[in-house]
JSON list of N, CA and C in Angstrom, two decimals:
[
{"chain": "D", "resi": 945, "resn": "MET", "atom": "N", "xyz": [0.83, -1.20, 0.08]},
{"chain": "D", "resi": 945, "resn": "MET", "atom": "CA", "xyz": [-0.02, -0.02, 0.08]},
{"chain": "D", "resi": 945, "resn": "MET", "atom": "C", "xyz": [0.98, 1.10, 0.04]},
{"chain": "D", "resi": 946, "resn": "VAL", "atom": "N", "xyz": [1.92, 1.35, 1.02]},
{"chain": "D", "resi": 946, "resn": "VAL", "atom": "CA", "xyz": [2.73, 2.52, 0.86]},
{"chain": "D", "resi": 946, "resn": "VAL", "atom": "C", "xyz": [3.54, 2.65, -0.36]},
{"chain": "D", "resi": 947, "resn": "ILE", "atom": "N", "xyz": [4.02, 1.44, -0.91]},
{"chain": "D", "resi": 947, "resn": "ILE", "atom": "CA", "xyz": [4.73, 1.52, -2.07]},
{"chain": "D", "resi": 947, "resn": "ILE", "atom": "C", "xyz": [3.95, 1.96, -3.32]},
{"chain": "D", "resi": 948, "resn": "THR", "atom": "N", "xyz": [2.71, 1.62, -3.28]},
{"chain": "D", "resi": 948, "resn": "THR", "atom": "CA", "xyz": [1.76, 2.01, -4.25]},
{"chain": "D", "resi": 948, "resn": "THR", "atom": "C", "xyz": [1.49, 3.50, -4.34]},
{"chain": "D", "resi": 949, "resn": "MET", "atom": "N", "xyz": [1.33, 4.04, -3.04]},
{"chain": "D", "resi": 949, "resn": "MET", "atom": "CA", "xyz": [1.14, 5.43, -2.82]},
{"chain": "D", "resi": 949, "resn": "MET", "atom": "C", "xyz": [2.37, 6.39, -3.24]},
{"chain": "D", "resi": 950, "resn": "ALA", "atom": "N", "xyz": [3.51, 5.72, -2.80]},
{"chain": "D", "resi": 950, "resn": "ALA", "atom": "CA", "xyz": [4.86, 6.42, -3.23]},
{"chain": "D", "resi": 950, "resn": "ALA", "atom": "C", "xyz": [5.13, 6.46, -4.62]},
{"chain": "D", "resi": 951, "resn": "ILE", "atom": "N", "xyz": [4.67, 5.28, -5.44]},
{"chain": "D", "resi": 951, "resn": "ILE", "atom": "CA", "xyz": [4.97, 5.25, -6.95]},
{"chain": "D", "resi": 951, "resn": "ILE", "atom": "C", "xyz": [3.72, 6.41, -7.56]},
{"chain": "D", "resi": 952, "resn": "ALA", "atom": "N", "xyz": [2.57, 6.42, -6.91]},
{"chain": "D", "resi": 952, "resn": "ALA", "atom": "CA", "xyz": [1.55, 7.36, -7.52]},
{"chain": "D", "resi": 952, "resn": "ALA", "atom": "C", "xyz": [2.02, 8.82, -7.35]},
{"chain": "D", "resi": 953, "resn": "CYS", "atom": "N", "xyz": [2.59, 9.03, -6.08]},
{"chain": "D", "resi": 953, "resn": "CYS", "atom": "CA", "xyz": [3.04, 10.39, -5.82]},
{"chain": "D", "resi": 953, "resn": "CYS", "atom": "C", "xyz": [4.20, 10.87, -6.85]},
{"chain": "D", "resi": 954, "resn": "VAL", "atom": "N", "xyz": [5.32, 9.76, -7.04]},
{"chain": "D", "resi": 954, "resn": "VAL", "atom": "CA", "xyz": [6.36, 10.01, -7.95]},
{"chain": "D", "resi": 954, "resn": "VAL", "atom": "C", "xyz": [5.78, 10.26, -9.36]},
{"chain": "D", "resi": 955, "resn": "THR", "atom": "N", "xyz": [5.06, 9.47, -9.82]},
{"chain": "D", "resi": 955, "resn": "THR", "atom": "CA", "xyz": [4.32, 9.54, -11.22]},
{"chain": "D", "resi": 955, "resn": "THR", "atom": "C", "xyz": [3.72, 10.88, -11.45]},
{"chain": "D", "resi": 956, "resn": "THR", "atom": "N", "xyz": [2.85, 11.26, -10.35]},
{"chain": "D", "resi": 956, "resn": "THR", "atom": "CA", "xyz": [2.23, 12.59, -10.47]},
{"chain": "D", "resi": 956, "resn": "THR", "atom": "C", "xyz": [3.13, 13.83, -10.51]},
{"chain": "D", "resi": 957, "resn": "SER", "atom": "N", "xyz": [4.14, 13.64, -9.67]},
{"chain": "D", "resi": 957, "resn": "SER", "atom": "CA", "xyz": [5.14, 14.79, -9.49]},
{"chain": "D", "resi": 957, "resn": "SER", "atom": "C", "xyz": [5.87, 14.71, -10.94]},
{"chain": "D", "resi": 958, "resn": "VAL", "atom": "N", "xyz": [6.21, 13.63, -11.48]},
{"chain": "D", "resi": 958, "resn": "VAL", "atom": "CA", "xyz": [6.92, 13.85, -12.89]},
{"chain": "D", "resi": 958, "resn": "VAL", "atom": "C", "xyz": [5.94, 14.37, -13.95]},
{"chain": "D", "resi": 959, "resn": "ALA", "atom": "N", "xyz": [4.73, 13.87, -13.92]},
{"chain": "D", "resi": 959, "resn": "ALA", "atom": "CA", "xyz": [3.67, 14.58, -14.85]},
{"chain": "D", "resi": 959, "resn": "ALA", "atom": "C", "xyz": [3.61, 16.07, -14.84]},
{"chain": "D", "resi": 960, "resn": "VAL", "atom": "N", "xyz": [3.38, 16.42, -13.60]},
{"chain": "D", "resi": 960, "resn": "VAL", "atom": "CA", "xyz": [3.32, 17.95, -13.40]},
{"chain": "D", "resi": 960, "resn": "VAL", "atom": "C", "xyz": [4.67, 18.67, -13.74]},
{"chain": "D", "resi": 961, "resn": "SER", "atom": "N", "xyz": [5.67, 18.17, -13.44]},
{"chain": "D", "resi": 961, "resn": "SER", "atom": "CA", "xyz": [7.02, 18.58, -13.83]},
{"chain": "D", "resi": 961, "resn": "SER", "atom": "C", "xyz": [7.05, 18.80, -15.30]},
{"chain": "D", "resi": 962, "resn": "ILE", "atom": "N", "xyz": [6.81, 17.80, -16.15]},
{"chain": "D", "resi": 962, "resn": "ILE", "atom": "CA", "xyz": [6.73, 17.88, -17.53]},
{"chain": "D", "resi": 962, "resn": "ILE", "atom": "C", "xyz": [5.80, 18.82, -18.06]},
{"chain": "D", "resi": 963, "resn": "ALA", "atom": "N", "xyz": [4.77, 18.87, -17.63]},
{"chain": "D", "resi": 963, "resn": "ALA", "atom": "CA", "xyz": [3.73, 19.92, -18.05]},
{"chain": "D", "resi": 963, "resn": "ALA", "atom": "C", "xyz": [4.25, 21.28, -17.75]},
{"chain": "D", "resi": 964, "resn": "THR", "atom": "N", "xyz": [4.64, 21.49, -16.57]},
{"chain": "D", "resi": 964, "resn": "THR", "atom": "CA", "xyz": [5.18, 22.87, -16.20]},
{"chain": "D", "resi": 964, "resn": "THR", "atom": "C", "xyz": [6.41, 23.16, -17.07]},
{"chain": "D", "resi": 965, "resn": "THR", "atom": "N", "xyz": [7.19, 22.35, -17.41]},
{"chain": "D", "resi": 965, "resn": "THR", "atom": "CA", "xyz": [8.22, 22.71, -18.31]},
{"chain": "D", "resi": 965, "resn": "THR", "atom": "C", "xyz": [7.96, 22.95, -19.51]},
{"chain": "D", "resi": 966, "resn": "LYS", "atom": "N", "xyz": [6.92, 22.31, -20.08]},
{"chain": "D", "resi": 966, "resn": "LYS", "atom": "CA", "xyz": [6.56, 22.49, -21.54]},
{"chain": "D", "resi": 966, "resn": "LYS", "atom": "C", "xyz": [5.84, 23.98, -21.56]},
{"chain": "D", "resi": 967, "resn": "ILE", "atom": "N", "xyz": [5.04, 24.30, -20.69]},
{"chain": "D", "resi": 967, "resn": "ILE", "atom": "CA", "xyz": [4.32, 25.36, -20.65]},
{"chain": "D", "resi": 967, "resn": "ILE", "atom": "C", "xyz": [5.41, 26.58, -20.50]},
{"chain": "D", "resi": 968, "resn": "LEU", "atom": "N", "xyz": [6.44, 26.53, -19.63]},
{"chain": "D", "resi": 968, "resn": "LEU", "atom": "CA", "xyz": [7.43, 27.62, -19.59]},
{"chain": "D", "resi": 968, "resn": "LEU", "atom": "C", "xyz": [8.20, 27.58, -20.90]},
{"chain": "D", "resi": 969, "resn": "ALA", "atom": "N", "xyz": [8.55, 26.51, -21.38]},
{"chain": "D", "resi": 969, "resn": "ALA", "atom": "CA", "xyz": [9.35, 26.54, -22.65]},
{"chain": "D", "resi": 969, "resn": "ALA", "atom": "C", "xyz": [8.71, 27.28, -23.75]},
{"chain": "D", "resi": 970, "resn": "ALA", "atom": "N", "xyz": [7.25, 27.00, -23.85]},
{"chain": "D", "resi": 970, "resn": "ALA", "atom": "CA", "xyz": [6.57, 27.60, -25.01]},
{"chain": "D", "resi": 970, "resn": "ALA", "atom": "C", "xyz": [6.42, 29.18, -24.71]},
{"chain": "D", "resi": 971, "resn": "TYR", "atom": "N", "xyz": [6.35, 29.49, -23.36]},
{"chain": "D", "resi": 971, "resn": "TYR", "atom": "CA", "xyz": [6.28, 31.01, -23.13]},
{"chain": "D", "resi": 971, "resn": "TYR", "atom": "C", "xyz": [7.45, 31.72, -23.40]},
{"chain": "D", "resi": 972, "resn": "TYR", "atom": "N", "xyz": [8.75, 31.14, -22.99]},
{"chain": "D", "resi": 972, "resn": "TYR", "atom": "CA", "xyz": [9.93, 31.85, -23.22]},
{"chain": "D", "resi": 972, "resn": "TYR", "atom": "C", "xyz": [10.27, 31.68, -24.66]},
{"chain": "D", "resi": 973, "resn": "PHE", "atom": "N", "xyz": [10.07, 30.70, -25.38]},
{"chain": "D", "resi": 973, "resn": "PHE", "atom": "CA", "xyz": [10.11, 30.59, -26.79]},
{"chain": "D", "resi": 973, "resn": "PHE", "atom": "C", "xyz": [9.44, 31.64, -27.56]},
{"chain": "D", "resi": 974, "resn": "LYS", "atom": "N", "xyz": [8.25, 32.07, -27.15]},
{"chain": "D", "resi": 974, "resn": "LYS", "atom": "CA", "xyz": [7.67, 33.25, -27.79]},
{"chain": "D", "resi": 974, "resn": "LYS", "atom": "C", "xyz": [8.39, 34.60, -27.52]},
{"chain": "D", "resi": 975, "resn": "ILE", "atom": "N", "xyz": [8.90, 34.67, -26.24]},
{"chain": "D", "resi": 975, "resn": "ILE", "atom": "CA", "xyz": [9.66, 35.93, -26.05]},
{"chain": "D", "resi": 975, "resn": "ILE", "atom": "C", "xyz": [10.77, 35.98, -26.90]},
{"chain": "D", "resi": 976, "resn": "VAL", "atom": "N", "xyz": [11.68, 34.90, -26.92]},
{"chain": "D", "resi": 976, "resn": "VAL", "atom": "CA", "xyz": [12.74, 34.85, -27.65]},
{"chain": "D", "resi": 976, "resn": "VAL", "atom": "C", "xyz": [12.63, 35.01, -29.17]},
{"chain": "D", "resi": 977, "resn": "ASP", "atom": "N", "xyz": [11.47, 34.44, -29.63]},
{"chain": "D", "resi": 977, "resn": "ASP", "atom": "CA", "xyz": [11.05, 34.54, -31.06]},
{"chain": "D", "resi": 977, "resn": "ASP", "atom": "C", "xyz": [10.96, 35.89, -31.47]},
{"chain": "D", "resi": 978, "resn": "SER", "atom": "N", "xyz": [10.28, 36.70, -30.59]},
{"chain": "D", "resi": 978, "resn": "SER", "atom": "CA", "xyz": [9.71, 37.96, -30.98]},
{"chain": "D", "resi": 978, "resn": "SER", "atom": "C", "xyz": [10.96, 38.98, -30.94]},
{"chain": "D", "resi": 979, "resn": "TYR", "atom": "N", "xyz": [11.96, 38.72, -30.00]},
{"chain": "D", "resi": 979, "resn": "TYR", "atom": "CA", "xyz": [13.17, 39.25, -29.91]},
{"chain": "D", "resi": 979, "resn": "TYR", "atom": "C", "xyz": [14.00, 39.16, -31.10]},
{"chain": "D", "resi": 980, "resn": "VAL", "atom": "N", "xyz": [14.04, 37.81, -31.59]},
{"chain": "D", "resi": 980, "resn": "VAL", "atom": "CA", "xyz": [14.85, 37.61, -32.96]},
{"chain": "D", "resi": 980, "resn": "VAL", "atom": "C", "xyz": [14.34, 38.26, -34.16]},
{"chain": "D", "resi": 981, "resn": "ASP", "atom": "N", "xyz": [12.99, 38.36, -34.11]},
{"chain": "D", "resi": 981, "resn": "ASP", "atom": "CA", "xyz": [12.30, 38.69, -35.30]},
{"chain": "D", "resi": 981, "resn": "ASP", "atom": "C", "xyz": [12.64, 40.39, -35.25]},
{"chain": "D", "resi": 982, "resn": "GLU", "atom": "N", "xyz": [12.56, 40.95, -34.15]},
{"chain": "D", "resi": 982, "resn": "GLU", "atom": "CA", "xyz": [12.89, 42.33, -34.14]},
{"chain": "D", "resi": 982, "resn": "GLU", "atom": "C", "xyz": [14.30, 42.64, -34.54]},
{"chain": "D", "resi": 983, "resn": "MET", "atom": "N", "xyz": [15.26, 41.67, -34.00]},
{"chain": "D", "resi": 983, "resn": "MET", "atom": "CA", "xyz": [16.70, 41.99, -34.58]},
{"chain": "D", "resi": 983, "resn": "MET", "atom": "C", "xyz": [16.79, 41.80, -36.05]},
{"chain": "D", "resi": 984, "resn": "CYS", "atom": "N", "xyz": [16.09, 40.66, -36.50]},
{"chain": "D", "resi": 984, "resn": "CYS", "atom": "CA", "xyz": [16.28, 40.67, -37.99]},
{"chain": "D", "resi": 984, "resn": "CYS", "atom": "C", "xyz": [15.61, 41.78, -38.71]},
{"chain": "D", "resi": 985, "resn": "LYS", "atom": "N", "xyz": [14.61, 42.42, -38.23]},
{"chain": "D", "resi": 985, "resn": "LYS", "atom": "CA", "xyz": [14.08, 43.61, -38.92]},
{"chain": "D", "resi": 985, "resn": "LYS", "atom": "C", "xyz": [15.08, 44.78, -38.81]},
{"chain": "D", "resi": 986, "resn": "GLU", "atom": "N", "xyz": [15.63, 45.04, -37.64]},
{"chain": "D", "resi": 986, "resn": "GLU", "atom": "CA", "xyz": [16.75, 45.95, -37.45]},
{"chain": "D", "resi": 986, "resn": "GLU", "atom": "C", "xyz": [17.96, 45.85, -38.41]},
{"chain": "D", "resi": 987, "resn": "THR", "atom": "N", "xyz": [18.17, 44.56, -38.50]},
{"chain": "D", "resi": 987, "resn": "THR", "atom": "CA", "xyz": [19.45, 44.13, -39.13]},
{"chain": "D", "resi": 987, "resn": "THR", "atom": "C", "xyz": [19.17, 44.62, -40.69]},
{"chain": "D", "resi": 988, "resn": "ARG", "atom": "N", "xyz": [18.03, 44.12, -41.21]},
{"chain": "D", "resi": 988, "resn": "ARG", "atom": "CA", "xyz": [17.60, 44.40, -42.60]},
{"chain": "D", "resi": 988, "resn": "ARG", "atom": "C", "xyz": [17.44, 45.89, -42.98]},
{"chain": "D", "resi": 989, "resn": "ARG", "atom": "N", "xyz": [16.96, 46.60, -42.00]},
{"chain": "D", "resi": 989, "resn": "ARG", "atom": "CA", "xyz": [16.89, 47.91, -42.12]},
{"chain": "D", "resi": 989, "resn": "ARG", "atom": "C", "xyz": [18.35, 48.49, -42.20]},
{"chain": "D", "resi": 990, "resn": "PHE", "atom": "N", "xyz": [19.19, 48.30, -41.31]},
{"chain": "D", "resi": 990, "resn": "PHE", "atom": "CA", "xyz": [20.65, 48.78, -41.37]},
{"chain": "D", "resi": 990, "resn": "PHE", "atom": "C", "xyz": [21.21, 48.37, -42.67]},
{"chain": "D", "resi": 991, "resn": "VAL", "atom": "N", "xyz": [21.11, 47.35, -43.17]},
{"chain": "D", "resi": 991, "resn": "VAL", "atom": "CA", "xyz": [21.76, 46.77, -44.36]},
{"chain": "D", "resi": 991, "resn": "VAL", "atom": "C", "xyz": [21.25, 47.56, -45.54]},
{"chain": "D", "resi": 992, "resn": "ASN", "atom": "N", "xyz": [20.03, 47.67, -45.66]},
{"chain": "D", "resi": 992, "resn": "ASN", "atom": "CA", "xyz": [19.25, 48.59, -46.76]},
{"chain": "D", "resi": 992, "resn": "ASN", "atom": "C", "xyz": [19.83, 50.02, -46.58]},
{"chain": "D", "resi": 993, "resn": "GLU", "atom": "N", "xyz": [19.78, 50.45, -45.48]},
{"chain": "D", "resi": 993, "resn": "GLU", "atom": "CA", "xyz": [20.36, 51.84, -45.42]},
{"chain": "D", "resi": 993, "resn": "GLU", "atom": "C", "xyz": [21.74, 52.11, -45.76]},
{"chain": "D", "resi": 994, "resn": "ALA", "atom": "N", "xyz": [22.61, 51.05, -45.52]},
{"chain": "D", "resi": 994, "resn": "ALA", "atom": "CA", "xyz": [24.02, 50.84, -45.83]},
{"chain": "D", "resi": 994, "resn": "ALA", "atom": "C", "xyz": [24.21, 50.80, -47.41]},
{"chain": "D", "resi": 995, "resn": "CYS", "atom": "N", "xyz": [23.33, 49.88, -48.00]},
{"chain": "D", "resi": 995, "resn": "CYS", "atom": "CA", "xyz": [23.50, 49.83, -49.45]},
{"chain": "D", "resi": 995, "resn": "CYS", "atom": "C", "xyz": [22.99, 51.02, -50.11]},
{"chain": "D", "resi": 996, "resn": "GLU", "atom": "N", "xyz": [21.90, 51.69, -49.70]},
{"chain": "D", "resi": 996, "resn": "GLU", "atom": "CA", "xyz": [21.50, 53.03, -50.21]},
{"chain": "D", "resi": 996, "resn": "GLU", "atom": "C", "xyz": [22.59, 54.05, -50.12]},
{"chain": "D", "resi": 997, "resn": "GLU", "atom": "N", "xyz": [23.24, 54.03, -49.13]},
{"chain": "D", "resi": 997, "resn": "GLU", "atom": "CA", "xyz": [24.40, 54.95, -48.94]},
{"chain": "D", "resi": 997, "resn": "GLU", "atom": "C", "xyz": [25.55, 54.72, -49.80]},
{"chain": "D", "resi": 998, "resn": "ILE", "atom": "N", "xyz": [25.92, 53.45, -50.01]},
{"chain": "D", "resi": 998, "resn": "ILE", "atom": "CA", "xyz": [27.02, 53.09, -50.80]},
{"chain": "D", "resi": 998, "resn": "ILE", "atom": "C", "xyz": [26.68, 53.32, -52.17]},
{"chain": "D", "resi": 999, "resn": "ASN", "atom": "N", "xyz": [25.35, 53.10, -52.72]},
{"chain": "D", "resi": 999, "resn": "ASN", "atom": "CA", "xyz": [24.80, 53.40, -53.98]},
{"chain": "D", "resi": 999, "resn": "ASN", "atom": "C", "xyz": [24.85, 54.77, -54.40]},
{"chain": "D", "resi": 1000, "resn": "ARG", "atom": "N", "xyz": [24.77, 55.75, -53.41]},
{"chain": "D", "resi": 1000, "resn": "ARG", "atom": "CA", "xyz": [24.81, 57.16, -53.60]},
{"chain": "D", "resi": 1000, "resn": "ARG", "atom": "C", "xyz": [26.11, 57.59, -54.04]},
{"chain": "D", "resi": 1001, "resn": "ARG", "atom": "N", "xyz": [27.19, 56.94, -53.71]},
{"chain": "D", "resi": 1001, "resn": "ARG", "atom": "CA", "xyz": [28.54, 57.59, -53.95]},
{"chain": "D", "resi": 1001, "resn": "ARG", "atom": "C", "xyz": [29.01, 56.96, -55.11]}
]
């Protein structure tokens, strides 16, 4: 009986831990993804401005 309860507690703990990790990973991935998108836009803008400046000369 005690062993069964211990196994149930460990199994439940593992399941909750996995679910929490997936939720947090998805949340932080969205944050990082938006940051990367913004950096890509800024880099494209910079490169385009540099190309325009080079073409003027």
